[in-house]
Each structure stands twice: as structure tokens, then as C-alpha cells.
PDB file of C-alpha atoms in Angstrom:
ATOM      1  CA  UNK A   1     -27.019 -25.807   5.477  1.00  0.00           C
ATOM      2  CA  UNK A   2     -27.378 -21.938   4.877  1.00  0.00           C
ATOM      3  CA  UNK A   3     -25.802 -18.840   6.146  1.00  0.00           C
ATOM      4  CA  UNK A   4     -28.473 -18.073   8.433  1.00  0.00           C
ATOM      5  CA  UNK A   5     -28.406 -22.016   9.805  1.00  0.00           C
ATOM      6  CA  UNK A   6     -24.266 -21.516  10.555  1.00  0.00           C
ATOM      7  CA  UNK A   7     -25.133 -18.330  12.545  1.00  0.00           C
ATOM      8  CA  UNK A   8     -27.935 -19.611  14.316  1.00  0.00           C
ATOM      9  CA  UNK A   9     -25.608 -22.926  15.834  1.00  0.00           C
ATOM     10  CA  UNK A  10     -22.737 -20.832  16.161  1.00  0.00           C
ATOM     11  CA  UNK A  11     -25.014 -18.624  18.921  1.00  0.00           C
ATOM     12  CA  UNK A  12     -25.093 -15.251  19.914  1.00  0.00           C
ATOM     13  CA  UNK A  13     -20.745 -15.126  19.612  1.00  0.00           C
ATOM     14  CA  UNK A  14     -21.298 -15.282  15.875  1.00  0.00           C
ATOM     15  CA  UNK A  15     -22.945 -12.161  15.550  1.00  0.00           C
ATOM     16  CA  UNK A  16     -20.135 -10.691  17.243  1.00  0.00           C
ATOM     17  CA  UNK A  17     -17.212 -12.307  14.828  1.00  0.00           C
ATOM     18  CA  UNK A  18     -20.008 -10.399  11.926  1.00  0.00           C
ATOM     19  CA  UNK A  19     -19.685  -7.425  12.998  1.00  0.00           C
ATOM     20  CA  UNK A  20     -16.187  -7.064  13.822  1.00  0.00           C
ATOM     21  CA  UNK A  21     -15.657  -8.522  10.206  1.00  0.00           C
ATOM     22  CA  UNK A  22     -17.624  -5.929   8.689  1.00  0.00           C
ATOM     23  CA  UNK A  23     -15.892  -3.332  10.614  1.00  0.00           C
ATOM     24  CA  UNK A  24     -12.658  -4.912   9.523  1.00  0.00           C
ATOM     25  CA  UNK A  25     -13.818  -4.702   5.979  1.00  0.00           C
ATOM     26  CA  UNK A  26     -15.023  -0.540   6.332  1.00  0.00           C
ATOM     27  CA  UNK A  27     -11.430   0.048   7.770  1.00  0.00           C
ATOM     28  CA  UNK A  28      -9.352  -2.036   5.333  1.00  0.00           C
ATOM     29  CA  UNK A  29     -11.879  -0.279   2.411  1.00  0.00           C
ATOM     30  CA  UNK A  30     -11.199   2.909   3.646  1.00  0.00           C
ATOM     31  CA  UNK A  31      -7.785   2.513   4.081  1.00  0.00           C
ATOM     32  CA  UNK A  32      -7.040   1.354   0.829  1.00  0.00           C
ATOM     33  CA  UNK A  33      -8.694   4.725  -0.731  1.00  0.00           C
ATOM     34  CA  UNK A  34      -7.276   6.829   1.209  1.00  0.00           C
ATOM     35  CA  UNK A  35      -4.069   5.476   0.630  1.00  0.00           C
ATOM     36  CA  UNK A  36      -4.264   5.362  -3.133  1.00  0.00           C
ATOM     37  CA  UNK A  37      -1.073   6.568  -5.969  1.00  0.00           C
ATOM     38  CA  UNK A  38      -3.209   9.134  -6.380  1.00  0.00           C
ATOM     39  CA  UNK A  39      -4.326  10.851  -3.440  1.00  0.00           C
ATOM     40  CA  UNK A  40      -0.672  10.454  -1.937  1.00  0.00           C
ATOM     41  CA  UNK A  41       1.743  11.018  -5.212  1.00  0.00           C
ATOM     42  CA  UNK A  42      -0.533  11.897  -7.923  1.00  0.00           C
ATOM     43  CA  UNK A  43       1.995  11.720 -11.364  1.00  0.00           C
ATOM     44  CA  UNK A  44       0.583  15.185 -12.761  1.00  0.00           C
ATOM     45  CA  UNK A  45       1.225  16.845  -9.812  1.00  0.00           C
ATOM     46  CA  UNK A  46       4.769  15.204  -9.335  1.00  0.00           C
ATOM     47  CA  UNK A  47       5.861  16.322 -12.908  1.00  0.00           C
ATOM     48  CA  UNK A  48       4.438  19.744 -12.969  1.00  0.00           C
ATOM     49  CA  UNK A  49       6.490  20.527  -9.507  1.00  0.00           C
ATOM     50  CA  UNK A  50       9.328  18.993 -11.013  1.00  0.00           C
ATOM     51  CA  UNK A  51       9.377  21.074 -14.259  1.00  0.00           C
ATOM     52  CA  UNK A  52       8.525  24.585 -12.013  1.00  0.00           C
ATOM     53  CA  UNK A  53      11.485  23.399 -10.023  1.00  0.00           C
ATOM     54  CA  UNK A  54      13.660  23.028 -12.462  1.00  0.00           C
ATOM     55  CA  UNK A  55      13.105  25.808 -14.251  1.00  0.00           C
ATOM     56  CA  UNK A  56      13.819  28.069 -10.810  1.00  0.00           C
ATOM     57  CA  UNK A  57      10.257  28.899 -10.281  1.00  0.00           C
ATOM     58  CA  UNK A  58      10.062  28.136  -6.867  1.00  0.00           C
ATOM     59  CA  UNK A  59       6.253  30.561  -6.550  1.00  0.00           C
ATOM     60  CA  UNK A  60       4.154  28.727  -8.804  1.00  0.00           C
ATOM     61  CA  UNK A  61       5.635  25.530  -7.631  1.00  0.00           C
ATOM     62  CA  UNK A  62       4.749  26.926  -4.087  1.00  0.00           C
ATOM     63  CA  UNK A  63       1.230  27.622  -6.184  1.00  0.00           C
ATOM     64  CA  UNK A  64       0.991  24.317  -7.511  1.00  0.00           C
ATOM     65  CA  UNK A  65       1.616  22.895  -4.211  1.00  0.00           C
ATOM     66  CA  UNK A  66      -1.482  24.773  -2.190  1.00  0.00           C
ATOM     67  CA  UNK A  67      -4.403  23.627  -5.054  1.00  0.00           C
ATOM     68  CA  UNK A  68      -3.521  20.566  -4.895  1.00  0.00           C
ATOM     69  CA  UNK A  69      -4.614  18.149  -2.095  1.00  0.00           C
ATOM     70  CA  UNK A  70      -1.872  15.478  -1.451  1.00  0.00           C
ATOM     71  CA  UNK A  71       0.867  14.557   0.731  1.00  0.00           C
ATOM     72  CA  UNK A  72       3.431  15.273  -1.938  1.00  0.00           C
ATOM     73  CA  UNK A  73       1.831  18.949  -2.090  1.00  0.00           C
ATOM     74  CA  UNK A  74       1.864  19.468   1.970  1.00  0.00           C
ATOM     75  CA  UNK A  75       5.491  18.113   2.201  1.00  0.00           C
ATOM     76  CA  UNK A  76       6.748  20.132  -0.628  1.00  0.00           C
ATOM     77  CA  UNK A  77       4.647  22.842  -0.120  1.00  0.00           C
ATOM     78  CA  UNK A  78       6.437  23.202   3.511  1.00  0.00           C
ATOM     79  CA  UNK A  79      10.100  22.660   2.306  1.00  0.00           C
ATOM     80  CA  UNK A  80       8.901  26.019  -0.541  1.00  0.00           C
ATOM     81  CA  UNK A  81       7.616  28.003   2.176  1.00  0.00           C
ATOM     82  CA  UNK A  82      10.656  27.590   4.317  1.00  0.00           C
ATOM     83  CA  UNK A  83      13.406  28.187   1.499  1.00  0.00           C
ATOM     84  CA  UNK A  84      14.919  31.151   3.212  1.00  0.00           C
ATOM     85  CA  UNK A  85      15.785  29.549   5.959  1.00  0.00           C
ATOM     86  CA  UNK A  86      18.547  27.594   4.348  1.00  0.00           C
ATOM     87  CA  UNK A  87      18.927  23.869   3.032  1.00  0.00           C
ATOM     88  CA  UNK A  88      18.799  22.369   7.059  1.00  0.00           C
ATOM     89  CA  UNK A  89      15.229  24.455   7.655  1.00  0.00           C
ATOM     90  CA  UNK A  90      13.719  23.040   4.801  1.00  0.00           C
ATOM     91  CA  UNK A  91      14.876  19.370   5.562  1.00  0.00           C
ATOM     92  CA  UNK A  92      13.775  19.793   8.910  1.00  0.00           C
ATOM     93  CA  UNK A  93       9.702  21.035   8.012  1.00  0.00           C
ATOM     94  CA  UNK A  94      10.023  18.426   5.118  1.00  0.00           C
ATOM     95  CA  UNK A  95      10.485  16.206   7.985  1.00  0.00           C
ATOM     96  CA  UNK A  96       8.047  17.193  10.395  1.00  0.00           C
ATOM     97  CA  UNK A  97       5.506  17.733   7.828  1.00  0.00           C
ATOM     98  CA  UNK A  98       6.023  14.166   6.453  1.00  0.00           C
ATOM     99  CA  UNK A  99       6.200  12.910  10.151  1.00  0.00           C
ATOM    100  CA  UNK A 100       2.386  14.327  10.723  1.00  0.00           C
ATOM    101  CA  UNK A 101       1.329  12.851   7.235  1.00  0.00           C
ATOM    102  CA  UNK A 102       2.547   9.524   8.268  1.00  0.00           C
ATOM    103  CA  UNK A 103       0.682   9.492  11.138  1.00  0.00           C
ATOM    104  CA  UNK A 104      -2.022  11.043   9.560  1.00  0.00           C
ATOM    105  CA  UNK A 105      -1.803   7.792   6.853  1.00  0.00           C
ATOM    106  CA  UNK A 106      -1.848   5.408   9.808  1.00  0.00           C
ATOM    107  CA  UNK A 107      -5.313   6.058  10.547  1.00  0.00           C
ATOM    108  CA  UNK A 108      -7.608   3.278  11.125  1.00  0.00           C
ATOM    109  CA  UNK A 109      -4.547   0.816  11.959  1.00  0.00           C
ATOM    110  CA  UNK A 110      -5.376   0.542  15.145  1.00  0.00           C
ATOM    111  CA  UNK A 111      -8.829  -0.453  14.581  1.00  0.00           C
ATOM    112  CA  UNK A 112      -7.411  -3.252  12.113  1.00  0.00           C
ATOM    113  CA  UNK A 113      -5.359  -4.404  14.720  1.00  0.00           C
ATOM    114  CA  UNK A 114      -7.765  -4.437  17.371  1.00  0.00           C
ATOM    115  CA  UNK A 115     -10.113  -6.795  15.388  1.00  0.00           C
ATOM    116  CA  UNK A 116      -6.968  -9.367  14.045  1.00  0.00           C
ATOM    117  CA  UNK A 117      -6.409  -9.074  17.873  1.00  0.00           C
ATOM    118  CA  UNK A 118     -10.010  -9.917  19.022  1.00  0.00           C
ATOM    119  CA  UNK A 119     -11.844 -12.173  15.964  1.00  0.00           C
ATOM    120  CA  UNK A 120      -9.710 -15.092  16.926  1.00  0.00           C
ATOM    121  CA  UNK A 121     -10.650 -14.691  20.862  1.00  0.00           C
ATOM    122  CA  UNK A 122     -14.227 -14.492  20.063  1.00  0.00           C
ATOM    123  CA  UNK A 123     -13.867 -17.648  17.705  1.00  0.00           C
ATOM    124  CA  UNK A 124     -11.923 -19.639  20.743  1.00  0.00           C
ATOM    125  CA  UNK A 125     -14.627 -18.484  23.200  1.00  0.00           C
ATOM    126  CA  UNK A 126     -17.467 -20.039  20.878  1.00  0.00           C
ATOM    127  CA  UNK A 127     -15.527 -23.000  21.127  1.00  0.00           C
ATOM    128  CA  UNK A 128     -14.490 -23.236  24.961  1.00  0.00           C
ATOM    129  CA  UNK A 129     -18.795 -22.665  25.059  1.00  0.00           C
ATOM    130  CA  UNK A 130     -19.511 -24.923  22.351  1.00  0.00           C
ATOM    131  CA  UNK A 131     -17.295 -27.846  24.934  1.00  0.00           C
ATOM    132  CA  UNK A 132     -19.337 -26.526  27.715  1.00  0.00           C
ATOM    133  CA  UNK A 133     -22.153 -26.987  26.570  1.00  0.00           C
ATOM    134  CA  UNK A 134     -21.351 -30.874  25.291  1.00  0.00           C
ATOM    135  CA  UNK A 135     -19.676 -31.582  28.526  1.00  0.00           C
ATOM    136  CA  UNK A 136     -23.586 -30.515  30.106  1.00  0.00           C
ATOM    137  CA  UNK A 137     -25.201 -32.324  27.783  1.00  0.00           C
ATOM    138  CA  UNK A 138     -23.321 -35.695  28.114  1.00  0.00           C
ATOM    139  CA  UNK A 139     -23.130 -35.479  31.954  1.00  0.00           C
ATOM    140  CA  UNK A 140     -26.636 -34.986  32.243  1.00  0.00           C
ATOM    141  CA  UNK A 141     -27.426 -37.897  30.031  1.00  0.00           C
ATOM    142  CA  UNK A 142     -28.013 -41.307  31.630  1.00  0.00           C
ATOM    143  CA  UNK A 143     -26.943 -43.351  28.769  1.00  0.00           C
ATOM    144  CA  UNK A 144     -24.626 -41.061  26.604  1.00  0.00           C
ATOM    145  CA  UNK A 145     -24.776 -40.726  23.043  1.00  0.00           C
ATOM    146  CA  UNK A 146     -21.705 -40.069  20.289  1.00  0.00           C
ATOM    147  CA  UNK A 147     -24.900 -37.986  19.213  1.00  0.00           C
ATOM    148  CA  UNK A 148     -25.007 -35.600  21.837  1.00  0.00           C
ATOM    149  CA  UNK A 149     -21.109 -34.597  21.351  1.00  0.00           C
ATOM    150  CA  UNK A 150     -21.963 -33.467  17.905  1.00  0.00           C
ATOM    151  CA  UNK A 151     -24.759 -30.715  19.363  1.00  0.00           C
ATOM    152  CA  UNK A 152     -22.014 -28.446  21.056  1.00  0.00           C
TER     153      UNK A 152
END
């Protein structure tokens, strides 16, 4: 039996399981490169702060931090900026900062969830139709057949 024959039995709720599978699949895709080593704690840009850091050059670490795209950049980048405003300022936008990143990294979860959530419900209502649809059969059916149950 092919694809196409599976899709065709399982009716018009099969369609529906596709698609929310292949939305599934963009999300989880997505998510995974968005949420790469690289785009969130690249190692170049990790060691190059570290070494301006420890050297005491806190402006071209700030520098390092603005050309570079990555969450390790934005968080740093507002702990530099805030340096004057003593140790408890820069913990606190280190904080926030990481706070929106998070949620920013979270993206697309609720999607994910939404389809674990539905995919099963759409497979249990095929089913619940699939037993209607038997139960029609066999009580219209003067002389019933095990034949007829495996139709539904």
C-alpha cells in the first residue's frame, strides 16, 4: 500500500495531521538554527572578550561586543555599557538583557507545543470517525460481515 493509499483511507483528518507535522518540522528546524553554539556563544568571540577583559580594555571589548551578533555580545555588551554604575547596575542589565534574550530564544515554543498538543487529538478524532463510520456500516447491513469492520 503507498503513501498516497494511507492518506486517502485515513480521510480528509490526515491531511490535517500533514500539515501540522510539517509545521512541526519548520519550527523544530528553525529552532535548532537559531539556537546553534554559534549564533548564541560563538568560541572566537568568547575568547577575544575574555583576553580584552583581562587585559583592562573594557572599549574594545565594548567594540567587540557591538560587531558581533550574539547573545553573549548583547549581554556583555550591556553589563560594558553600564560599568559606571557600579558592580549591582551591571548585574542588574546583565540580567534584564539576558531575561529578553531568553525570551527572545523561546520563540516558536509555543507553536511546538500547540501541535504535540493537537496531532494526537486529530489522530483520536480519525479514530472516534473511523468507529462511526463501522458502527453505520454494520447497522445498516442485514447480514453483517467481520468484513465490513475492517472498512472504518
Amino acid at each position: 500500500m503507498s503513501l498516497m493509499e494511507l492518506f486517502e483511507r485515513g480521510g480528509p483528518l490526515m491531511w490535517a495531521i500533514f500539515v501540522a507535522s510539517v509545521v512541526a518540522v519548520a519550527f523544530f528546524l528553525e529552532r535548532i538554527r537559531a539556537l546553534s553554539r554559534g549564533r548564541i556563544l560563538p568560541d572566537q568571540v568568547r575568547d577575544a572578550l575574555f583576553k580584552h577583559l583581562e587585559a583592562g580594555d573594557g572599549q574594545r571589548a565594548l567594540q567587540l561586543c557591538r560587531e558581533n551578533v550574539s547573545v553573549l555580545s548583547r549581554v556583555c555588551e550591556s553589563g560594558l555599557r553600564n560599568r559606571p554604575g557600579g558592580r549591582a547596575r551591571v548585574k542588574e542589565a546583565m540580567e534584564d538583557t539576558g531575561r529578553v534574550e531568553v525570551g527572545a530564544m523561546e520563540w516558536g515554543t509555543g507553536a511546538l507545543a500547540t501541535v504535540a498538543a493537537i496531532a494526537p487529538l486529530l489522530g483520536l478524532l480519525g479514530t472516534v470517525t473511523g468507529m462511526i463510520k463501522v458502527f453505520r456500516d454494520v447497522a445498516g447491513a442485514e447480514f453483517p460481515d467481520i468484513s465490513l469492520l475492517a472498512n472504518g
